[in-house]
């Protein structure tokens, strides 16, 4: 994980919820005998995600806009690295890939502004 330096990752604990493939698996080992690496893995992934998000501030990324945002005049899309990107932009850009200058990074998303020719 340290060598890969993930931009984002979807990782989940093993679950025996009814209806999941894990529900048919044989009994698991007692919790006390399992490795305790999960919190460390999640913390490392979160650190890597924050570092990656911070590293793209100032860069221009192609963003595929997908849906309206929470705020009036805002739309949300995805970067090539699958981070959510929020920008003030007209809804006519939904479904389009538009260059966006990344201005700020949060834990789970990026905020940006349209490049002048895309506005």
Tab-separated table of C-alpha atoms in Angstrom:
chain	number	residue	atom	x	y	z
A	1	UNK	CA	0.000	0.000	0.000
A	2	UNK	CA	2.827	2.408	0.780
A	3	UNK	CA	4.400	1.808	-2.623
A	4	UNK	CA	1.125	2.106	-4.552
A	5	UNK	CA	0.229	5.499	-3.000
A	6	UNK	CA	-3.499	5.310	-3.697
A	7	UNK	CA	-5.533	8.325	-4.814
A	8	UNK	CA	-8.595	6.555	-3.407
A	9	UNK	CA	-9.664	3.056	-2.487
A	10	UNK	CA	-12.852	1.273	-1.600
A	11	UNK	CA	-12.100	-1.126	1.225
A	12	UNK	CA	-14.429	-2.801	3.640
A	13	UNK	CA	-14.260	-5.216	6.514
A	14	UNK	CA	-15.381	-8.787	5.985
A	15	UNK	CA	-19.111	-9.014	6.560
A	16	UNK	CA	-21.438	-11.968	7.127
A	17	UNK	CA	-24.594	-9.977	6.462
A	18	UNK	CA	-27.392	-12.207	5.182
A	19	UNK	CA	-27.504	-12.269	1.398
A	20	UNK	CA	-23.791	-11.530	0.919
A	21	UNK	CA	-21.361	-14.177	-0.363
A	22	UNK	CA	-19.636	-14.074	3.039
A	23	UNK	CA	-22.795	-15.298	4.760
A	24	UNK	CA	-22.194	-18.773	3.288
A	25	UNK	CA	-18.558	-18.959	4.433
A	26	UNK	CA	-17.576	-21.188	7.341
A	27	UNK	CA	-17.224	-19.678	10.800
A	28	UNK	CA	-14.481	-17.126	11.152
A	29	UNK	CA	-11.700	-17.107	13.667
A	30	UNK	CA	-12.413	-15.371	16.967
A	31	UNK	CA	-11.993	-11.584	16.770
A	32	UNK	CA	-9.221	-11.617	19.363
A	33	UNK	CA	-7.029	-13.911	17.205
A	34	UNK	CA	-7.322	-11.843	14.005
A	35	UNK	CA	-4.661	-9.320	12.984
A	36	UNK	CA	-5.408	-5.779	14.083
A	37	UNK	CA	-4.155	-4.105	10.897
A	38	UNK	CA	-7.497	-2.735	9.682
A	39	UNK	CA	-7.305	0.621	11.493
A	40	UNK	CA	-3.734	1.101	10.278
A	41	UNK	CA	-4.696	0.280	6.681
A	42	UNK	CA	-7.607	2.726	6.755
A	43	UNK	CA	-5.416	5.448	8.280
A	44	UNK	CA	-2.726	4.905	5.627
A	45	UNK	CA	-5.307	5.035	2.818
A	46	UNK	CA	-6.794	8.249	4.223
A	47	UNK	CA	-3.336	9.837	4.504
A	48	UNK	CA	-2.532	8.866	0.920
A	49	UNK	CA	-5.872	10.204	-0.310
A	50	UNK	CA	-5.341	13.543	1.457
A	51	UNK	CA	-1.803	13.818	0.054
A	52	UNK	CA	-2.952	13.001	-3.470
A	53	UNK	CA	-5.828	15.479	-3.293
A	54	UNK	CA	-3.448	18.189	-2.041
A	55	UNK	CA	-0.992	17.390	-4.852
A	56	UNK	CA	-3.520	18.266	-7.580
A	57	UNK	CA	-4.350	21.727	-6.195
A	58	UNK	CA	-3.305	24.160	-8.927
A	59	UNK	CA	-3.518	21.531	-11.659
A	60	UNK	CA	-6.091	21.437	-14.430
A	61	UNK	CA	-7.935	18.125	-14.697
A	62	UNK	CA	-10.541	16.884	-17.149
A	63	UNK	CA	-13.761	16.446	-15.167
A	64	UNK	CA	-16.823	14.514	-16.290
A	65	UNK	CA	-19.748	16.415	-14.814
A	66	UNK	CA	-22.505	14.081	-13.612
A	67	UNK	CA	-25.104	15.877	-11.493
A	68	UNK	CA	-26.210	19.114	-9.865
A	69	UNK	CA	-24.480	19.997	-6.608
A	70	UNK	CA	-26.017	20.811	-3.240
A	71	UNK	CA	-25.725	24.547	-3.793
A	72	UNK	CA	-27.415	26.622	-6.519
A	73	UNK	CA	-25.160	26.996	-9.554
A	74	UNK	CA	-22.918	24.103	-8.529
A	75	UNK	CA	-22.379	20.867	-10.435
A	76	UNK	CA	-20.413	17.766	-9.442
A	77	UNK	CA	-18.252	15.520	-11.543
A	78	UNK	CA	-15.392	13.042	-11.305
A	79	UNK	CA	-11.716	13.483	-12.013
A	80	UNK	CA	-9.811	10.786	-13.928
A	81	UNK	CA	-8.790	9.517	-10.467
A	82	UNK	CA	-12.457	9.255	-9.371
A	83	UNK	CA	-12.441	12.096	-6.840
A	84	UNK	CA	-15.616	14.130	-6.674
A	85	UNK	CA	-15.043	17.625	-8.074
A	86	UNK	CA	-17.387	20.521	-7.244
A	87	UNK	CA	-17.500	23.622	-9.430
A	88	UNK	CA	-19.716	26.605	-10.081
A	89	UNK	CA	-20.923	25.909	-13.608
A	90	UNK	CA	-24.059	25.819	-15.750
A	91	UNK	CA	-26.041	22.592	-15.801
A	92	UNK	CA	-25.665	22.463	-19.589
A	93	UNK	CA	-22.216	20.977	-18.893
A	94	UNK	CA	-23.695	17.828	-17.308
A	95	UNK	CA	-22.543	14.794	-19.270
A	96	UNK	CA	-19.515	16.627	-20.648
A	97	UNK	CA	-15.804	16.426	-19.894
A	98	UNK	CA	-14.549	19.911	-19.061
A	99	UNK	CA	-11.112	21.197	-17.967
A	100	UNK	CA	-11.280	22.357	-14.347
A	101	UNK	CA	-8.533	24.131	-12.407
A	102	UNK	CA	-8.417	22.551	-8.948
A	103	UNK	CA	-8.431	25.267	-6.277
A	104	UNK	CA	-8.926	23.342	-3.033
A	105	UNK	CA	-8.756	19.830	-1.645
A	106	UNK	CA	-10.882	18.290	1.070
A	107	UNK	CA	-10.739	14.790	2.488
A	108	UNK	CA	-13.180	13.278	-0.017
A	109	UNK	CA	-13.490	15.852	-2.774
A	110	UNK	CA	-11.900	18.635	-4.760
A	111	UNK	CA	-13.189	22.128	-5.554
A	112	UNK	CA	-12.374	23.855	-8.774
A	113	UNK	CA	-13.191	26.501	-11.335
A	114	UNK	CA	-13.822	26.073	-15.034
A	115	UNK	CA	-10.995	27.008	-17.348
A	116	UNK	CA	-12.005	30.173	-19.206
A	117	UNK	CA	-12.615	28.508	-22.585
A	118	UNK	CA	-14.965	25.942	-20.959
A	119	UNK	CA	-17.138	28.560	-19.266
